[in-house]
Amino acid sequence: MSEPLSQNKMPVMIGIGEYHIGSEPMMAIGLGSCIGLTIYGKDRHIGAMVHIMLPESSGRTDRPGKYADTAVPLLLNKLSDMGCHRSSLVVKMAGGACMFEYFGNNLNIGERNAEKVRAILAENQIRIAAEDVGGKAGRTVAFYPVDGGKVTVRSADGAAHEI
């Protein structure tokens, strides 16, 4: 039996502050404190992925994928425009590691990123189906919309699992 078609395609690489919407595989490499957020529209078999770097845009509009407060609404609106109903969305989140613990919690960007994403999703009455956040290890996230929204996470130590 062969592997699903999507896993044989080269993934679209999502760099810091970038996002992509479609049905092809997507990947964010080297997430430290950044968040790799995936949103899968079950009703349309379309996915969106963003590589969020910071929680707040502070009014900046140049790179909406870079900030949680602009990235999450952007993806929700674009998926809605493509015919995805909010009730069909499956959200998964990975990353948000504490890369510089000696600075204390004040500068724990990873935790603040995850909290901001959770808050915005809650405001939109969308729950997170799965997450792999926190800790001290970086992660790589792969997203396969045509495989039912499958998301795999590989940690810096080499361990991999599906969320």
Coordinates of C-alpha atoms in Angstrom, one line a residue:
M1 CA 0.0 0.0 0.0
S2 CA 1.4 3.4 -0.9
E3 CA 1.7 6.5 1.3
P4 CA -0.9 9.2 1.1
L5 CA -0.3 11.4 -1.9
S6 CA 0.3 14.6 0.2
Q7 CA 3.2 13.1 2.1
N8 CA 5.0 12.5 -1.2
K9 CA 4.7 16.2 -2.2
M10 CA 7.3 18.8 -1.2
P11 CA 5.8 20.9 1.6
V12 CA 5.3 24.7 1.3
M13 CA 7.8 26.1 3.8
I14 CA 6.3 28.7 6.2
G15 CA 9.0 31.1 7.4
I16 CA 8.7 33.5 10.3
G17 CA 5.8 35.8 9.9
E18 CA 4.5 33.9 6.8
Y19 CA 1.3 32.0 6.3
H20 CA -0.2 29.8 3.6
I21 CA -3.7 28.6 2.8
G22 CA -4.4 25.6 0.6
S23 CA -4.6 21.8 0.4
E24 CA -0.9 21.1 -0.1
P25 CA 1.5 20.0 2.7
M26 CA 2.9 22.8 4.8
M27 CA 5.9 22.9 7.2
A28 CA 7.4 25.3 9.7
I29 CA 10.9 24.5 10.7
G30 CA 12.8 25.4 13.9
L31 CA 10.0 26.8 16.0
G32 CA 11.5 28.0 19.3
S33 CA 9.3 30.5 21.1
C34 CA 7.3 30.9 17.8
I35 CA 4.0 29.3 17.3
G36 CA 3.1 27.0 14.4
L37 CA -0.7 27.3 14.2
T38 CA -2.7 25.1 11.8
I39 CA -6.4 25.5 11.0
Y40 CA -8.1 22.8 9.0
G41 CA -11.5 23.4 7.5
K42 CA -13.1 19.9 7.5
D43 CA -16.0 21.0 5.4
R44 CA -13.8 22.3 2.5
H45 CA -10.6 20.1 3.1
I46 CA -8.5 23.3 3.1
G47 CA -5.9 24.2 5.6
A48 CA -4.1 27.3 6.8
M49 CA -0.8 27.5 8.6
V50 CA 1.0 30.5 10.1
H51 CA 4.4 30.9 11.8
I52 CA 3.7 33.5 14.6
M53 CA 6.7 35.2 16.1
L54 CA 5.2 37.7 18.7
P55 CA 1.9 38.1 20.6
E56 CA 1.2 41.7 19.8
S57 CA 1.5 43.8 16.6
S58 CA 1.2 47.1 18.4
G59 CA -0.6 48.5 15.4
R60 CA 1.9 47.3 12.8
T61 CA 0.2 46.0 9.6
D62 CA 3.2 45.2 7.4
R63 CA 3.4 41.4 8.2
P64 CA 0.2 40.2 9.7
G65 CA 1.4 36.6 10.0
K66 CA 4.1 37.7 12.3
Y67 CA 1.9 38.6 15.3
A68 CA -0.8 36.5 17.0
D69 CA -3.3 39.4 17.3
T70 CA -3.3 39.9 13.5
A71 CA -2.5 36.4 12.2
V72 CA -5.3 34.5 13.9
P73 CA -8.1 36.8 12.7
L74 CA -6.5 36.9 9.2
L75 CA -6.6 33.1 8.8
L76 CA -10.1 32.8 10.2
N77 CA -11.4 35.5 7.8
K78 CA -9.6 34.0 4.8
L79 CA -10.9 30.5 5.5
S80 CA -14.4 31.9 6.0
D81 CA -14.1 33.7 2.6
M82 CA -13.2 30.4 1.1
G83 CA -16.4 28.8 2.4
C84 CA -15.2 27.2 5.6
H85 CA -17.7 27.3 8.5
R86 CA -16.3 28.1 11.9
S87 CA -18.0 25.0 13.3
S88 CA -15.9 22.9 11.0
L89 CA -12.5 24.3 11.9
V90 CA -9.9 22.1 13.6
V91 CA -7.2 24.1 15.3
K92 CA -3.8 22.7 16.4
M93 CA -0.9 24.6 17.8
A94 CA 2.8 23.8 18.5
G95 CA 5.9 25.6 19.6
G96 CA 6.0 28.3 22.3
A97 CA 9.1 27.0 23.9
C98 CA 10.9 28.9 26.6
M99 CA 14.2 29.4 24.9
F100 CA 15.7 31.9 27.4
E101 CA 14.6 30.8 30.9
Y102 CA 17.2 32.7 32.8
F103 CA 15.4 36.0 31.9
G104 CA 12.4 34.9 33.9
N105 CA 8.8 34.7 32.9
N106 CA 8.5 38.3 31.9
L107 CA 10.3 37.6 28.7
N108 CA 8.9 34.2 28.1
I109 CA 7.7 35.0 24.5
G110 CA 6.7 31.4 23.8
E111 CA 4.2 31.3 26.7
R112 CA 2.9 34.8 25.8
N113 CA 2.5 33.7 22.2
A114 CA 0.5 30.6 23.2
E115 CA -1.7 32.6 25.6
K116 CA -2.5 35.2 23.0
V117 CA -3.5 32.6 20.4
R118 CA -5.7 30.8 23.0
A119 CA -7.4 34.1 24.0
I120 CA -8.1 35.1 20.4
L121 CA -9.5 31.7 19.5
A122 CA -11.7 31.8 22.7
E123 CA -13.0 35.2 21.7
N124 CA -14.0 33.6 18.4
Q125 CA -15.6 30.6 20.2
I126 CA -13.1 28.2 18.6
R127 CA -11.5 25.5 20.7
I128 CA -8.0 24.1 20.2
A129 CA -8.2 20.4 19.3
A130 CA -4.6 19.6 20.1
E131 CA -1.4 21.4 21.2
D132 CA 2.2 20.7 21.9
V133 CA 3.5 23.9 23.5
G134 CA 6.0 25.0 26.1
G135 CA 9.1 23.2 27.3
K136 CA 12.6 24.1 26.3
A137 CA 13.0 22.3 23.0
G138 CA 12.5 23.7 19.5
R139 CA 10.0 21.9 17.1
T140 CA 9.3 21.4 13.5
V141 CA 5.6 21.1 12.5
A142 CA 4.2 19.5 9.3
F143 CA 0.6 19.9 8.3
Y144 CA -1.2 17.7 5.7
P145 CA -4.7 19.1 4.9
V146 CA -5.5 16.4 2.4
D147 CA -4.9 13.8 5.0
G148 CA -7.7 15.0 7.2
G149 CA -5.7 17.9 8.7
K150 CA -3.0 15.6 10.1
V151 CA -0.3 17.5 12.1
T152 CA 3.1 16.0 13.1
V153 CA 5.5 17.6 15.5
R154 CA 9.2 16.7 15.6
S155 CA 11.2 17.9 18.6
A156 CA 14.8 19.1 18.5
D157 CA 15.7 15.8 20.2
G158 CA 14.4 13.9 17.2
A159 CA 11.2 12.5 18.8
A160 CA 8.2 12.8 16.5
H161 CA 4.5 12.4 17.1
E162 CA 1.1 13.4 15.8
I163 CA -1.1 15.9 17.6

